[in-house]
Tab-separated table of C-alpha atoms and ligand atoms in Angstrom:
chain	number	residue	atom	x	y	z
A	1	UNK	CA	-3.071	11.076	-61.071
A	2	UNK	CA	-6.123	10.618	-58.796
A	3	UNK	CA	-7.190	14.342	-58.527
A	4	UNK	CA	-7.784	16.278	-61.745
A	5	UNK	CA	-9.852	19.515	-61.943
A	6	UNK	CA	-10.688	21.988	-64.736
A	7	UNK	CA	-8.488	24.824	-64.083
A	8	UNK	CA	-11.518	27.157	-65.732
A	9	UNK	CA	-10.550	30.957	-65.189
A	10	UNK	CA	-6.939	30.124	-64.824
A	11	UNK	CA	-5.691	31.936	-68.169
A	12	UNK	CA	-7.697	34.991	-67.273
A	13	UNK	CA	-6.248	35.114	-63.750
A	14	UNK	CA	-2.671	34.612	-65.430
A	15	UNK	CA	-3.319	37.330	-67.509
A	16	UNK	CA	-4.417	39.727	-64.765
A	17	UNK	CA	-1.359	38.754	-62.460
A	18	UNK	CA	0.990	39.047	-65.675
A	19	UNK	CA	-0.245	42.684	-66.260
A	20	UNK	CA	-0.390	43.651	-62.725
A	21	UNK	CA	2.764	42.357	-61.584
A	22	UNK	CA	4.654	45.170	-63.182
A	23	UNK	CA	3.181	47.637	-60.704
A	24	UNK	CA	3.741	45.756	-57.726
A	25	UNK	CA	5.939	46.143	-54.822
A	26	UNK	CA	5.083	43.130	-52.751
A	27	UNK	CA	3.212	39.703	-53.181
A	28	UNK	CA	1.266	38.384	-50.386
A	29	UNK	CA	0.801	34.779	-51.129
A	30	UNK	CA	-1.890	33.165	-48.799
A	31	UNK	CA	-1.174	29.620	-48.081
A	32	UNK	CA	-3.221	27.065	-45.882
A	33	UNK	CA	-1.113	26.507	-42.761
A	34	UNK	CA	-2.179	23.052	-42.618
A	35	UNK	CA	-0.917	22.279	-46.106
A	36	UNK	CA	1.818	25.136	-46.635
A	37	UNK	CA	3.874	23.663	-49.460
A	38	UNK	CA	0.723	21.502	-51.262
A	39	UNK	CA	-1.222	25.044	-51.133
A	40	UNK	CA	1.733	26.970	-52.952
A	41	UNK	CA	0.550	27.572	-56.348
A	42	UNK	CA	3.950	26.953	-58.392
A	43	UNK	CA	2.418	28.797	-61.594
A	44	UNK	CA	2.249	31.734	-58.990
A	45	UNK	CA	5.495	31.227	-58.035
A	46	UNK	CA	6.846	31.743	-61.635
A	47	UNK	CA	4.510	34.763	-62.356
A	48	UNK	CA	5.812	36.701	-59.222
A	49	UNK	CA	9.310	35.832	-58.811
A	50	UNK	CA	10.625	39.084	-59.453
A	51	UNK	CA	8.934	40.459	-56.510
A	52	UNK	CA	9.486	40.204	-52.942
A	53	UNK	CA	6.928	37.761	-51.020
A	54	UNK	CA	4.912	37.579	-47.864
A	55	UNK	CA	3.737	34.049	-47.305
A	56	UNK	CA	0.794	34.186	-44.886
A	57	UNK	CA	-0.037	30.782	-43.510
A	58	UNK	CA	-3.726	31.355	-43.005
A	59	UNK	CA	-6.352	29.367	-40.888
A	60	UNK	CA	-3.248	28.873	-38.498
A	61	UNK	CA	-5.911	28.085	-35.615
A	62	UNK	CA	-6.600	24.855	-37.587
A	63	UNK	CA	-3.037	23.952	-37.967
A	64	UNK	CA	-0.636	22.019	-35.520
A	65	UNK	CA	1.260	25.079	-34.044
A	66	UNK	CA	4.356	22.650	-33.507
A	67	UNK	CA	4.702	22.481	-37.429
A	68	UNK	CA	3.449	26.087	-38.100
A	69	UNK	CA	7.070	27.032	-36.586
A	70	UNK	CA	9.236	25.212	-38.800
A	71	UNK	CA	7.158	26.155	-41.925
A	72	UNK	CA	7.802	29.762	-41.014
A	73	UNK	CA	11.368	29.602	-40.260
A	74	UNK	CA	11.616	27.582	-43.792
A	75	UNK	CA	10.120	30.581	-45.635
A	76	UNK	CA	12.023	33.275	-43.365
A	77	UNK	CA	15.089	31.744	-44.432
A	78	UNK	CA	14.430	32.302	-48.257
A	79	UNK	CA	15.838	35.501	-49.852
A	80	UNK	CA	13.082	38.290	-50.619
A	81	UNK	CA	10.720	36.218	-48.291
A	82	UNK	CA	9.007	36.698	-45.112
A	83	UNK	CA	6.452	34.662	-43.638
A	84	UNK	CA	3.694	35.325	-40.752
A	85	UNK	CA	0.932	33.016	-39.587
A	86	UNK	CA	-2.459	34.258	-39.409
A	87	UNK	CA	-6.350	33.432	-38.703
A	88	UNK	CA	-9.559	34.892	-39.286
A	89	UNK	CA	-9.829	35.836	-35.366
A	90	UNK	CA	-6.425	37.976	-35.764
A	91	UNK	CA	-7.793	41.712	-34.786
A	92	UNK	CA	-4.224	42.962	-35.644
A	93	UNK	CA	-4.042	41.193	-39.043
A	94	UNK	CA	-4.028	44.521	-41.040
A	95	UNK	CA	-1.347	46.072	-39.131
A	96	UNK	CA	0.913	42.844	-39.232
A	97	UNK	CA	0.495	42.932	-43.108
A	98	UNK	CA	1.286	46.164	-43.442
A	99	UNK	CA	4.319	46.160	-41.154
A	100	UNK	CA	5.542	43.000	-43.183
A	101	UNK	CA	5.021	44.288	-46.386
A	102	UNK	CA	7.010	47.537	-45.589
A	103	UNK	CA	10.024	45.681	-44.166
A	104	UNK	CA	9.845	43.796	-47.719
A	105	UNK	CA	9.742	47.021	-49.753
A	106	UNK	CA	11.252	49.758	-47.516
A	107	UNK	CA	11.668	52.223	-50.270
A	108	UNK	CA	7.840	52.466	-50.846
A	109	UNK	CA	5.461	54.293	-48.773
A	110	UNK	CA	3.730	57.864	-48.708
A	111	UNK	CA	1.416	59.328	-51.409
A	112	UNK	CA	4.035	59.765	-54.168
A	113	UNK	CA	5.146	56.293	-54.110
A	114	UNK	CA	2.232	54.245	-52.213
A	115	UNK	CA	2.944	50.468	-51.414
A	116	UNK	CA	1.266	48.325	-54.149
A	117	UNK	CA	0.726	44.794	-52.812
A	118	UNK	CA	-0.975	41.886	-54.996
A	119	UNK	CA	-2.935	39.195	-52.732
A	120	UNK	CA	-3.055	35.706	-54.320
A	121	UNK	CA	-3.913	32.447	-52.878
A	122	UNK	CA	-5.685	29.234	-54.208
A	123	UNK	CA	-9.450	28.766	-53.644
A	124	UNK	CA	-10.880	28.336	-50.234
A	125	UNK	CA	-7.503	29.342	-48.477
A	126	UNK	CA	-9.449	32.325	-46.575
A	127	UNK	CA	-8.852	35.208	-48.929
A	128	UNK	CA	-12.378	36.847	-48.927
A	129	UNK	CA	-12.725	36.287	-45.269
A	130	UNK	CA	-9.253	37.980	-44.485
A	131	UNK	CA	-10.131	40.842	-47.237
A	132	UNK	CA	-13.584	41.348	-45.692
A	133	UNK	CA	-12.183	41.488	-41.893
A	134	UNK	CA	-9.420	43.813	-43.131
A	135	UNK	CA	-11.675	46.398	-44.693
A	136	UNK	CA	-14.349	45.386	-41.960
A	137	UNK	CA	-17.162	45.340	-44.398
A	138	UNK	CA	-17.998	42.861	-47.484
A	139	UNK	CA	-15.308	44.300	-50.132
A	140	UNK	CA	-14.808	40.506	-51.262
A	141	UNK	CA	-17.632	38.621	-51.658
A	142	UNK	CA	-16.843	34.921	-50.071
A	143	UNK	CA	-17.266	32.378	-52.682
A	144	UNK	CA	-19.676	29.476	-51.878
A	145	UNK	CA	-17.623	27.021	-54.027
A	146	UNK	CA	-14.179	26.720	-54.941
A	147	UNK	CA	-13.143	28.252	-58.211
A	148	UNK	CA	-15.597	31.098	-58.651
A	149	UNK	CA	-14.295	33.953	-60.581
A	150	UNK	CA	-14.045	37.408	-59.243
A	151	UNK	CA	-12.956	40.429	-60.903
A	152	UNK	CA	-9.517	42.028	-59.614
A	153	UNK	CA	-10.285	44.540	-56.715
A	154	UNK	CA	-8.181	47.402	-55.270
A	155	UNK	CA	-8.624	47.684	-51.407
A	156	UNK	CA	-7.018	50.590	-49.345
A	157	UNK	CA	-5.418	49.426	-45.968
A	158	UNK	CA	-3.992	52.928	-45.448
A	159	UNK	CA	-3.674	56.008	-47.225
A	160	UNK	CA	-0.555	54.815	-48.849
A	161	UNK	CA	-1.207	51.137	-49.125
A	162	UNK	CA	-3.188	49.547	-51.817
A	163	UNK	CA	-3.995	45.743	-52.057
A	164	UNK	CA	-4.995	44.185	-55.347
A	165	UNK	CA	-6.979	41.237	-54.880
A	166	UNK	CA	-6.948	38.363	-57.653
A	167	UNK	CA	-9.423	35.202	-58.069
A	168	UNK	CA	-8.530	32.025	-56.134
A	169	UNK	CA	-6.337	30.013	-58.828
A	170	UNK	CA	-5.443	26.348	-58.912
A	171	UNK	CA	-2.607	25.219	-61.378
A	172	UNK	CA	-3.604	22.747	-64.436
A	173	UNK	CA	-1.284	19.674	-63.559
A	174	UNK	CA	-0.168	18.878	-60.036
A	175	UNK	CA	3.073	16.784	-60.115
A	176	UNK	CA	3.203	15.920	-56.684
A	177	UNK	CA	0.103	13.391	-55.893
A	178	UNK	CA	0.348	13.670	-51.998
A	179	UNK	CA	-0.527	17.652	-52.631
A	180	UNK	CA	-3.398	16.551	-54.837
A	181	UNK	CA	-4.636	14.625	-52.005
A	182	UNK	CA	-4.102	17.201	-49.422
A	183	UNK	CA	-5.785	19.802	-51.591
A	184	UNK	CA	-8.809	17.665	-51.906
A	185	UNK	CA	-8.880	16.889	-48.306
A	186	UNK	CA	-8.665	20.730	-47.259
A	187	UNK	CA	-11.620	21.843	-49.755
A	188	UNK	CA	-9.401	23.784	-52.282
A	189	UNK	CA	-10.605	21.263	-55.008
A	190	UNK	CA	-14.461	21.176	-56.221
A	191	UNK	CA	-16.038	17.863	-55.281
A	192	UNK	CA	-16.518	16.484	-58.779
A	193	UNK	CA	-12.609	16.514	-59.058
A	194	UNK	CA	-12.119	13.697	-56.728
A	195	UNK	CA	-13.049	10.236	-55.181
A	196	UNK	CA	-14.188	10.887	-51.422
A	197	UNK	CA	-12.606	7.321	-50.537
A	198	UNK	CA	-9.352	7.659	-52.149
A	199	UNK	CA	-8.871	10.988	-50.481
A	200	UNK	CA	-10.139	9.667	-47.116
A	201	UNK	CA	-7.841	6.534	-47.380
A	202	UNK	CA	-4.968	8.852	-48.009
A	203	UNK	CA	-5.579	11.406	-45.360
A	204	UNK	CA	-6.064	8.136	-42.850
A	205	UNK	CA	-2.688	6.748	-44.277
A	206	UNK	CA	-0.946	9.998	-43.352
A	207	UNK	CA	-3.047	10.886	-39.981
A	208	UNK	CA	-2.347	7.348	-38.489
A	209	UNK	CA	1.247	8.198	-37.764
A	210	UNK	CA	1.884	11.652	-36.270
A	211	UNK	CA	-1.979	11.838	-35.257
A	212	UNK	CA	-2.968	8.443	-34.280
A	213	UNK	CA	-3.820	9.807	-30.691
A	214	UNK	CA	-6.631	12.280	-32.515
A	215	UNK	CA	-8.158	9.318	-34.502
A	216	UNK	CA	-8.325	7.158	-31.497
A	217	UNK	CA	-9.970	9.847	-29.459
A	218	UNK	CA	-12.330	11.237	-31.776
A	219	UNK	CA	-13.402	7.671	-33.276
A	220	UNK	CA	-13.182	5.966	-29.855
A	221	UNK	CA	-10.803	3.111	-31.364
A	222	UNK	CA	-8.682	0.994	-29.629
A	223	UNK	CA	-5.193	2.187	-28.237
A	224	UNK	CA	-3.125	4.201	-30.521
A	225	UNK	CA	-0.425	1.624	-31.425
A	226	UNK	CA	-3.261	-0.494	-32.969
A	227	UNK	CA	-4.428	2.602	-34.978
A	228	UNK	CA	-0.867	2.874	-36.360
A	229	UNK	CA	-1.072	-0.540	-37.215
A	230	UNK	CA	-4.311	-0.991	-39.141
A	231	UNK	CA	-4.448	-0.658	-42.858
A	232	UNK	CA	-6.148	2.165	-44.286
A	233	UNK	CA	-9.057	0.079	-45.429
A	234	UNK	CA	-9.187	-1.352	-41.885
A	235	UNK	CA	-9.250	1.851	-40.337
A	236	UNK	CA	-11.817	3.719	-42.559
A	237	UNK	CA	-14.138	0.261	-41.933
A	238	UNK	CA	-13.746	0.846	-38.374
A	239	UNK	CA	-14.459	4.406	-38.195
A	240	UNK	CA	-17.766	3.574	-40.084
A	241	UNK	CA	-18.776	1.223	-37.659
A	242	UNK	CA	-17.927	3.132	-34.764
A	243	UNK	CA	-19.808	6.378	-36.218
A	244	UNK	CA	-23.070	4.342	-37.487
A	245	UNK	CA	-22.110	4.845	-41.385
A	246	UNK	CA	-23.867	1.443	-42.167
A	247	UNK	CA	-26.102	0.146	-45.138
A	248	UNK	CA	-28.619	-2.538	-45.167
A	249	UNK	CA	-27.327	-5.656	-43.926
A	250	UNK	CA	-25.205	-3.906	-41.502
A	251	UNK	CA	-22.287	-3.519	-43.735
A	252	UNK	CA	-20.140	-0.383	-43.428
A	253	UNK	CA	-20.754	2.452	-46.056
A	254	UNK	CA	-17.642	3.380	-46.742
A	255	UNK	CA	-18.423	6.301	-48.832
A	256	UNK	CA	-20.280	7.640	-45.929
A	257	UNK	CA	-17.469	6.804	-43.675
A	258	UNK	CA	-15.120	8.615	-46.117
A	259	UNK	CA	-17.301	11.859	-46.255
A	260	UNK	CA	-17.377	11.758	-42.308
A	261	UNK	CA	-13.668	11.828	-42.104
A	262	UNK	CA	-13.201	14.289	-44.670
A	263	UNK	CA	-15.554	16.761	-42.997
A	264	UNK	CA	-14.029	15.903	-39.485
A	265	UNK	CA	-10.969	17.085	-40.902
A	266	UNK	CA	-12.167	20.243	-42.477
A	267	UNK	CA	-14.000	21.446	-39.712
A	268	UNK	CA	-11.273	20.714	-37.219
A	269	UNK	CA	-13.040	18.272	-35.368
A	270	UNK	CA	-9.793	15.928	-35.281
A	271	UNK	CA	-8.080	18.940	-33.651
A	272	UNK	CA	-5.325	21.082	-34.829
A	273	UNK	CA	-3.545	19.254	-37.694
A	274	UNK	CA	-0.883	19.820	-40.546
A	275	UNK	CA	-0.552	17.513	-43.089
A	276	UNK	CA	3.148	17.995	-44.030
A	277	UNK	CA	6.336	18.920	-42.962
A	278	UNK	CA	9.172	21.088	-44.926
A	279	UNK	CA	11.026	18.000	-45.004
A	280	UNK	CA	8.587	15.577	-46.340
A	281	UNK	CA	7.173	18.216	-48.822
A	282	UNK	CA	10.544	18.558	-50.167
A	283	UNK	CA	10.803	14.762	-50.436
A	284	UNK	CA	7.179	14.485	-52.163
A	285	UNK	CA	8.234	17.399	-54.504
A	286	UNK	CA	11.700	15.694	-55.516
A	287	UNK	CA	10.221	12.238	-56.351
A	288	UNK	CA	7.122	14.054	-58.326
A	289	UNK	CA	9.413	15.891	-60.187
A	290	UNK	CA	11.802	12.947	-61.050
A	291	UNK	CA	8.692	11.083	-62.182
A	292	UNK	CA	7.499	14.037	-63.982
A	293	UNK	CA	10.841	14.126	-65.815
A	294	UNK	CA	10.801	10.423	-66.798
A	295	UNK	CA	7.091	10.792	-68.130
A	296	UNK	CA	8.414	13.925	-70.146
A	297	UNK	CA	11.473	11.788	-71.784
A	298	UNK	CA	8.803	8.812	-72.454
A	299	UNK	CA	6.459	11.439	-74.254
A	300	UNK	CA	9.297	12.925	-76.130
A	301	UNK	CA	10.394	9.467	-77.537
A	302	UNK	CA	6.921	8.719	-78.632
A	303	UNK	CA	6.601	11.909	-80.346
A	304	UNK	CA	9.998	11.446	-81.988
A	305	UNK	CA	8.828	8.083	-83.241
A	306	UNK	CA	5.727	9.214	-84.448
A	307	UNK	CA	7.359	11.952	-86.520
A	308	UNK	CA	9.721	9.469	-87.857
A	309	UNK	CA	6.936	7.010	-88.841
A	310	UNK	CA	5.002	9.675	-90.688
A	311	UNK	CA	8.270	11.119	-92.306
A	312	UNK	CA	7.957	14.435	-90.780
A	313	UNK	CA	11.715	14.030	-90.010
A	314	UNK	CA	14.505	11.609	-91.138
A	315	UNK	CA	15.469	8.800	-88.995
A	316	UNK	CA	18.711	9.506	-86.992
A	317	UNK	CA	21.886	7.580	-88.552
A	318	UNK	CA	22.535	4.296	-86.457
A	319	UNK	CA	25.750	4.686	-84.108
A	320	UNK	CA	28.409	2.393	-85.045
A	321	UNK	CA	29.184	0.002	-82.421
B	1	G4P	P1	-11.440	32.156	-50.515
B	1	G4P	O1	-11.858	33.414	-50.530
B	1	G4P	O2	-9.859	31.910	-50.419
B	1	G4P	O3	-12.002	31.099	-51.450
B	1	G4P	O4	-11.900	31.710	-49.031
B	1	G4P	P2	-13.102	32.245	-47.898
B	1	G4P	O5	-12.738	33.445	-47.532
B	1	G4P	O6	-14.416	31.814	-48.764
B	1	G4P	O7	-12.920	30.992	-47.023
B	1	G4P	C1	-13.162	29.513	-47.162
B	1	G4P	C2	-13.443	28.838	-45.870
B	1	G4P	O8	-12.586	29.145	-44.679
B	1	G4P	C3	-15.036	29.529	-45.076
B	1	G4P	O9	-15.507	28.543	-44.260
B	1	G4P	C4	-14.045	30.419	-44.154
B	1	G4P	O10	-15.073	30.686	-42.859
B	1	G4P	C5	-13.066	29.814	-43.746
B	1	G4P	N1	-11.969	30.295	-43.335
B	1	G4P	C6	-11.347	31.268	-43.625
B	1	G4P	N2	-10.340	31.896	-42.958
B	1	G4P	C7	-10.304	30.997	-41.805
B	1	G4P	C8	-9.560	31.125	-40.413
B	1	G4P	O11	-8.573	31.769	-40.505
B	1	G4P	N3	-9.722	30.104	-39.861
B	1	G4P	C9	-10.735	28.970	-39.828
B	1	G4P	N4	-10.990	27.986	-39.123
B	1	G4P	N5	-11.538	29.124	-41.205
B	1	G4P	C10	-11.420	30.133	-41.922
B	1	G4P	P3	-16.816	27.945	-45.158
B	1	G4P	O12	-17.368	26.858	-43.957
B	1	G4P	O13	-16.694	27.532	-46.656
B	1	G4P	O14	-17.814	29.175	-44.923
B	1	G4P	P4	-18.607	29.689	-43.953
B	1	G4P	O15	-19.697	29.502	-43.589
B	1	G4P	O16	-17.482	29.645	-42.602
B	1	G4P	O17	-18.447	31.464	-44.304
């Protein structure tokens, strides 16, 4: 696995959510609209499975609208789930969240049965920014670096509408390799957990098909067909050359070029881009799950042999042929 991180405060957050979920009516799961599938925390899905969920595709201003629509349709077709897209410039965000949550839990409301909503998301998904804008004051302190722990907070969005905040949380083991790269490209994973060049090459490998025109325009590359035909290494080197990421002797500094590509993606310099469609993500997930199951079978076999070797359990009888 190329992307690895130490989940740090994960256990504490898990505990907080497990306790809190008992008195929660709706869960808001904040997703990154540029990578909705990859930014969904599978551990969170397990912890909150019993509650209706509002999926909020945040940072929609940076995502490809032609892809946001199918993602919304995908989530809206799931039972007990509703989806909306937002960004920090949305002045009606609070009202849209309140309306969607009320639709998911119509029996809640009024002072006797106030709506209790838990808001969750991975680091850097824009949760603090959204909460700050919802309460129009600095109720949630924006974290400087992905993975900073914050205590749970309660925010009133209306007299009978409480929002409980949780710390941004990643999960310990990603089984979808592509998700690791997409999370790293988006800035959800701390810098020490990945190699810039590897992430940039994966990013270019994806972008050069649906978004070759963006690469061509941003880096003033030859024609679009040529961009798609280049290998990832060639593309990174060419971008480095065009942008003057050079080292002594005039050779391209690929580390610098990689940082440049990642930064351009993160800051929207490549335009509104979405790194996965629902169909693509479903395929990646199925492949990741298959690989994970095979890995588990191998691990179990090694463990069984170890136990037999050290006579902790008897050798199973051989089958007659
Ligand atoms: P978190 O609490 O979920 O960890 O995320 P946070 O709100 O700190 O947001 C992470 C980064 O994403 C911030 O940028 C923030 O400005 C940006 N952001 C949040 N919501 C949106 C949105 O809807 N659209 C866009 N384009 N960006 C958004 P930063 O560069 O890390 O910090 P800053 O200097 O901009 O504050």
